[in-house]
XYZ file of C-alpha atoms in Angstrom:
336
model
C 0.000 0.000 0.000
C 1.550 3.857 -1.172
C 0.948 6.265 1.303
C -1.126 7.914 -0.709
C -3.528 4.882 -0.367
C -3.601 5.987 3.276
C -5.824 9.020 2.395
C -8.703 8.362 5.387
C -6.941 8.412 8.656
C -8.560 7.220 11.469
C -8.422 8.784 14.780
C -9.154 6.179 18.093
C -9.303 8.536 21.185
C -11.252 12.261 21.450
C -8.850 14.030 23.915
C -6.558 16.648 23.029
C -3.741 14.896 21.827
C -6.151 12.488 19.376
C -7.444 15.894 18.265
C -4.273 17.354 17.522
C -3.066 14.392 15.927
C -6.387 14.391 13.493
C -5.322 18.463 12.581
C -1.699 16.781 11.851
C -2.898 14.442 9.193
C -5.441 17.208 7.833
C -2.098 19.589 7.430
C -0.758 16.469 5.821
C -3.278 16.635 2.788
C -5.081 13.049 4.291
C -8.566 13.000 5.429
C -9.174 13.019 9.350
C -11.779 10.948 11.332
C -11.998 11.235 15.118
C -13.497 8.922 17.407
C -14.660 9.913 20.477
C -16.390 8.008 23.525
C -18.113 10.902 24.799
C -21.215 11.884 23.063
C -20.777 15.585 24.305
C -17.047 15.427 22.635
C -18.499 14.411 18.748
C -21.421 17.268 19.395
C -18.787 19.446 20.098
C -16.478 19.056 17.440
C -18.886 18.439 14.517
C -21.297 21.548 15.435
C -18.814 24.195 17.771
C -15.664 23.582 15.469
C -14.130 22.738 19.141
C -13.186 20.062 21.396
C -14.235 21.858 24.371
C -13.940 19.238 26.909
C -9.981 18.646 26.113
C -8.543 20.809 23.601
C -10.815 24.234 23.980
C -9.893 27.641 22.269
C -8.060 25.934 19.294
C -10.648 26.235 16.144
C -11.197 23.191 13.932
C -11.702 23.235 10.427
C -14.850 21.754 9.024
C -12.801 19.079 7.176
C -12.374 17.461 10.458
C -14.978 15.279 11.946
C -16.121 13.276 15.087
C -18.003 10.230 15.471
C -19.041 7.568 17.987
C -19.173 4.936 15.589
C -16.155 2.634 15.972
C -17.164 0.167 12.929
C -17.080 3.551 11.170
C -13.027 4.833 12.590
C -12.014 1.082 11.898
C -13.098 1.413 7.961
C -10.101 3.638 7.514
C -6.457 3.504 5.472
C -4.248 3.374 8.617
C -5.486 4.248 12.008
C -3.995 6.461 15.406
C -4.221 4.589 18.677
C -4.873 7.781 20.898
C -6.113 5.987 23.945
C -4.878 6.822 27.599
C -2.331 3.973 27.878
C -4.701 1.687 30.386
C -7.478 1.868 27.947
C -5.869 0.752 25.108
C -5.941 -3.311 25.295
C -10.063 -2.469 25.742
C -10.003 -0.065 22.646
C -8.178 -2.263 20.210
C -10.451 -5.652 21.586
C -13.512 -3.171 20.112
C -11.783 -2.460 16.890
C -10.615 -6.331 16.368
C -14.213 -7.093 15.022
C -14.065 -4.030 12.385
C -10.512 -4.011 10.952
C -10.041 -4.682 7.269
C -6.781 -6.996 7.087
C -3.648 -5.564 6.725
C -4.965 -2.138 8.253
C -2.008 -0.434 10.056
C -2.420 0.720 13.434
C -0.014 3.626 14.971
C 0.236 3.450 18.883
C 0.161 6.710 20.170
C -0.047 6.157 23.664
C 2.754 6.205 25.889
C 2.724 4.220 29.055
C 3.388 0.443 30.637
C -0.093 -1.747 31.639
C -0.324 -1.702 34.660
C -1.389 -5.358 36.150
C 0.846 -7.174 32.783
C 3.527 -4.916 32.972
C 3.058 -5.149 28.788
C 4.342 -2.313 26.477
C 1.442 -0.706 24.452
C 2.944 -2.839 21.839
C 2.262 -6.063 22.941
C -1.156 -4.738 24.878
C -2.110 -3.828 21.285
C -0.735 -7.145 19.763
C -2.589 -9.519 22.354
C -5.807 -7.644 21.552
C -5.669 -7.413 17.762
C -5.779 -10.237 15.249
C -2.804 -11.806 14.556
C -0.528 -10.128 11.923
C -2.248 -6.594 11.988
C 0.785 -3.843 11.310
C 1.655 -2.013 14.463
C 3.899 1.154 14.621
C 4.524 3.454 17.145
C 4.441 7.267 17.245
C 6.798 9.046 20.239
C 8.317 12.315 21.050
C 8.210 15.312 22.478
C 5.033 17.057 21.745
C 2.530 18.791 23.194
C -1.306 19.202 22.466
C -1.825 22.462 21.822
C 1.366 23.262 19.945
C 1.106 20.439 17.458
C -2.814 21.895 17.198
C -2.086 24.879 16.529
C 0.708 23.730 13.955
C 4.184 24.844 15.681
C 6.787 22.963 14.346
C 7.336 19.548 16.405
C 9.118 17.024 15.141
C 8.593 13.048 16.278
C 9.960 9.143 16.320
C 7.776 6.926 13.980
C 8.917 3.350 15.040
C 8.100 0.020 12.951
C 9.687 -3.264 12.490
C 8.430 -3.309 9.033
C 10.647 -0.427 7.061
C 8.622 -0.190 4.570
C 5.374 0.687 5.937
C 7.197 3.297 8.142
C 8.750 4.794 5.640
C 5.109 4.940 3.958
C 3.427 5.860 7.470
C 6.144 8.664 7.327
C 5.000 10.130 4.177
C 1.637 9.673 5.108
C 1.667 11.583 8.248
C 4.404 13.930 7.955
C 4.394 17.692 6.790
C 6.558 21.218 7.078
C 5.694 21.546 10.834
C 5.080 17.665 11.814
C 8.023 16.080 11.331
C 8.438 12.304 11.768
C 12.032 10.507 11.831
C 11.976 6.754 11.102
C 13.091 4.001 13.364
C 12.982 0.247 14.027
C 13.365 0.459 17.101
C 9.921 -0.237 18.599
C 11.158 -1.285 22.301
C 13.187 1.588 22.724
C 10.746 4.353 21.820
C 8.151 3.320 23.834
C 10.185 3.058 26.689
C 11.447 6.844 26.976
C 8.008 7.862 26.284
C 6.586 6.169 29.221
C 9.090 6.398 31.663
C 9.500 10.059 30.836
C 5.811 10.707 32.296
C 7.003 9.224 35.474
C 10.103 11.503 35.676
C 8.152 14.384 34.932
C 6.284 14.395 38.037
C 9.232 14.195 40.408
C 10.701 16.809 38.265
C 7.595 18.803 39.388
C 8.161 17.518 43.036
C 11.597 19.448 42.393
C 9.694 22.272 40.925
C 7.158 22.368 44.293
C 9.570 21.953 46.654
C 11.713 24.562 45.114
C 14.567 22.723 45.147
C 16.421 24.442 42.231
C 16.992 23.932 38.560
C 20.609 22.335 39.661
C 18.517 19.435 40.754
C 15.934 19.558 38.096
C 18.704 18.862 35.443
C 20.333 16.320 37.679
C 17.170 14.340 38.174
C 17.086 14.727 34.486
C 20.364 13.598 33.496
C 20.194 10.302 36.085
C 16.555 9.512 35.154
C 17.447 8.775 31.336
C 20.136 7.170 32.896
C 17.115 5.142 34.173
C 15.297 5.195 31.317
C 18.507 3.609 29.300
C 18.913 0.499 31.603
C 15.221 -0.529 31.366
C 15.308 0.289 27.412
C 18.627 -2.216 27.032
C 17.203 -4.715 29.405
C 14.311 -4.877 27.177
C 16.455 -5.362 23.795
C 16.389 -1.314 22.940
C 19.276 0.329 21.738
C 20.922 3.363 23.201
C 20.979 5.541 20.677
C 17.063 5.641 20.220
C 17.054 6.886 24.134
C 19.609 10.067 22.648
C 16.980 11.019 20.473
C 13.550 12.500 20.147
C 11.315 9.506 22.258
C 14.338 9.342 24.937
C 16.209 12.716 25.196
C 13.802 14.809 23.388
C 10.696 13.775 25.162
C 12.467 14.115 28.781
C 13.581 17.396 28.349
C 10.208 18.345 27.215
C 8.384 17.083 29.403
C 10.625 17.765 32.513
C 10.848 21.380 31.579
C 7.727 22.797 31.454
C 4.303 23.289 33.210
C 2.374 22.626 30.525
C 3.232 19.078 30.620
C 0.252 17.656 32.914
C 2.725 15.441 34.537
C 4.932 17.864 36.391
C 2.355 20.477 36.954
C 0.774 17.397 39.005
C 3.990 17.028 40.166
C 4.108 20.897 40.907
C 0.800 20.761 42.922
C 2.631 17.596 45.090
C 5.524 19.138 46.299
C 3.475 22.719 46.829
C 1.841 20.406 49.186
C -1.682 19.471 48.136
C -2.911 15.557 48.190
C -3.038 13.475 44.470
C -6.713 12.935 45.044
C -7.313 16.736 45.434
C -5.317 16.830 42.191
C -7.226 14.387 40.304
C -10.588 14.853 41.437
C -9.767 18.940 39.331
C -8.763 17.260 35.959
C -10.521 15.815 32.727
C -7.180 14.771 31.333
C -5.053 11.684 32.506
C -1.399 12.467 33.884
C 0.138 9.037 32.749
C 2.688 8.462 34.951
C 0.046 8.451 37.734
C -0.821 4.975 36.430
C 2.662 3.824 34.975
C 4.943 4.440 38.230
C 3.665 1.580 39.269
C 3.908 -0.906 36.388
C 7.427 0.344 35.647
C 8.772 -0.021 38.615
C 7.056 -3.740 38.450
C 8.906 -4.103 35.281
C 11.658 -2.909 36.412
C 11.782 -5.228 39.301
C 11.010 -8.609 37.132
C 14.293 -7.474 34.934
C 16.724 -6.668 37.445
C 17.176 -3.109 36.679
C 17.631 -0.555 39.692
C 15.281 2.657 38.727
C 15.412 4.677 42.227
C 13.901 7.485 40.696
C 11.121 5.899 39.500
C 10.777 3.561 42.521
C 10.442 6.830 44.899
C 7.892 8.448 42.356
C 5.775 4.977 43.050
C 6.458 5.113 46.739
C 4.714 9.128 47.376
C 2.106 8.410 44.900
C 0.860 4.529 45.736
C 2.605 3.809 49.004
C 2.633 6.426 51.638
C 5.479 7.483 51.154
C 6.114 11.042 52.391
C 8.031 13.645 50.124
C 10.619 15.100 52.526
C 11.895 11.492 54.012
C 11.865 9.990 50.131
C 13.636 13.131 48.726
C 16.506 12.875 52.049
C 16.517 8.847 50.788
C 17.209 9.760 47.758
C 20.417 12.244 48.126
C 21.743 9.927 51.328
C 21.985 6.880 48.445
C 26.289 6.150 48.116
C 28.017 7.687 45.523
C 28.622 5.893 42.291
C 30.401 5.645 38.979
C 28.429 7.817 37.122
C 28.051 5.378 34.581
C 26.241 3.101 36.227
């Protein structure tokens, strides 16, 4: 299949990165479909020209539109798997039933399961008949930039060369730029993990413990990030590019990311449930502390980082005695 046979592009999740992703492949000159769950969302972008609920004040153009009908999403040339990451098993199990063979699928999700410890990969491929084409889409991006068509530039990952190359062509345009790779394992793993980081970075960020530390905790988590990616059977040098480095630094550096404003709001001192019960949108690395630090555990790899992230969010752990565990750890070869 040419990518220009993937004209209709399919959209699987109504929040404001799905929606984004749907005004990328309009820019690209493909048609856009968006699938939402909510009823309100598909009113709402089909009559107001908005997303309201997830991505409001950015216009859409009347080329995009919404439905509810999954049967409907499936019937398209290649489809975007824009599900939060614990959803998506569940969301391609309802599409198995409508794919046409040989439909590609791009995971756009970035996160571990949570009770399998599974990649989205491998979520996806246990859900999805056997031989469907998976890929998967990582970087550093955010919503409302890529909606409003700044220049962002992303990892495409597929075993299958040709297809990404095709997927490539397909999706990418002058300000959404996507860089080819086969390695699947590795770019999912910085794009989870980072989510995780993030939110300690905003723990540094509350706590006002300095940028000297921010960019330390940045430095040692993709330190992090690169053992679990290599333990896994990804190589290092996808971690030194746009899913590893790239996305960190993003996402580790700014308030926008939901991450380490949630982060933020921790080490300011307010509870995660008071944080959560104020948001629409999912903070991933709520959800994937936990499984990666699993994972990590069943490999062998030592992720303190991550580990303490898991301990203030799901165990009890206070902030002050995890951060004073952390800097009391003995010194090390840094490259280790």
């Amino acid at each position: 299949m040419a990518a220009t046979d993937f004209r209709r592009i399919g959209v699987i999740g109504g929040g404001a990165w799905g929606t984004a992703l749907a005004l990328a492949a309009l820019r690209a000159g493909r048609e856009a479909l968006l699938w939402a769950r909510e009823p309100a969302v598909v009113e709402s972008v089909n009559t107001a020209r908005e997303n309201r609920d997830y991505l409001p004040g950015v216009t859409l153009p009347a080329a995009l539109r919404a439905t509810g009908d999954l049967a409907e999403a499936a019937a398209c040339d290649a489809i975007l798997l824009v599900t939060p990451a614990q959803h998506l098993r569940s969301a391609c199990a309802g599409l198995a039933a409508h794919l046409r063979t040989g439909t590609p699928l791009v995971i756009c999700a970035k996160g571990i399961e949570l009770d399998s410890h599974a990649l989205m990969s491998e979520a996806a491929a246990a859900a999805l008949p056997a031989g469907t084409p998976l890929a998967v889409l990582s970087g550093p991006t955010f919503a409302a930039e890529v909606a409003r068509g700044l220049p962002t530039a992303v990892t495409l990952a597929c075993a299958d060369a040709a297809l990404g190359a095709r997927l490539v062509e397909a999706l990418g345009s002058r300000t959404f730029r996507p860089y080819l790779s086969d390695d699947v394992v590795g770019s999912q793993i910085g794009g989870a993990v980072k989510n995780v980081l993030a939110i300690a970075c905003g723990v540094v960020e509350g706590r006002k413990l300095g940028d000297n530390a921010r960019a330390a905790l940045i430095t040692r988590g993709l330190a992090e990030i690169t053992r679990l990616a290599l333990a896994l059977g990804g190589r290092p040098e996808t971690l030194m590019g746009l899913s590893g480095l790239g996305d960190l630094t993003l996402t580790c550096s700014s308030l926008q990311s939901r991450n380490m404003s949630l982060g933020a709001a921790l080490g300011a001192g307010r509870t995660l449930a008071e944080i959560l019960a104020e948001r629409r949108s999912v903070a991933e690395g709520v959800y994937t502390a936990a499984a990666v630090v699993g994972l990590a555990g069943r490999k062998g790899v030592d992720m303190p980082l991550c580990a303490a992230v898991d301990a203030i969010l799901n165990r009890g752990a206070g902030l002050d005695g995890t951060i004073d565990g952390l800097l009391s750890r003995p010194f090390r070869e840094e490259g280790r």
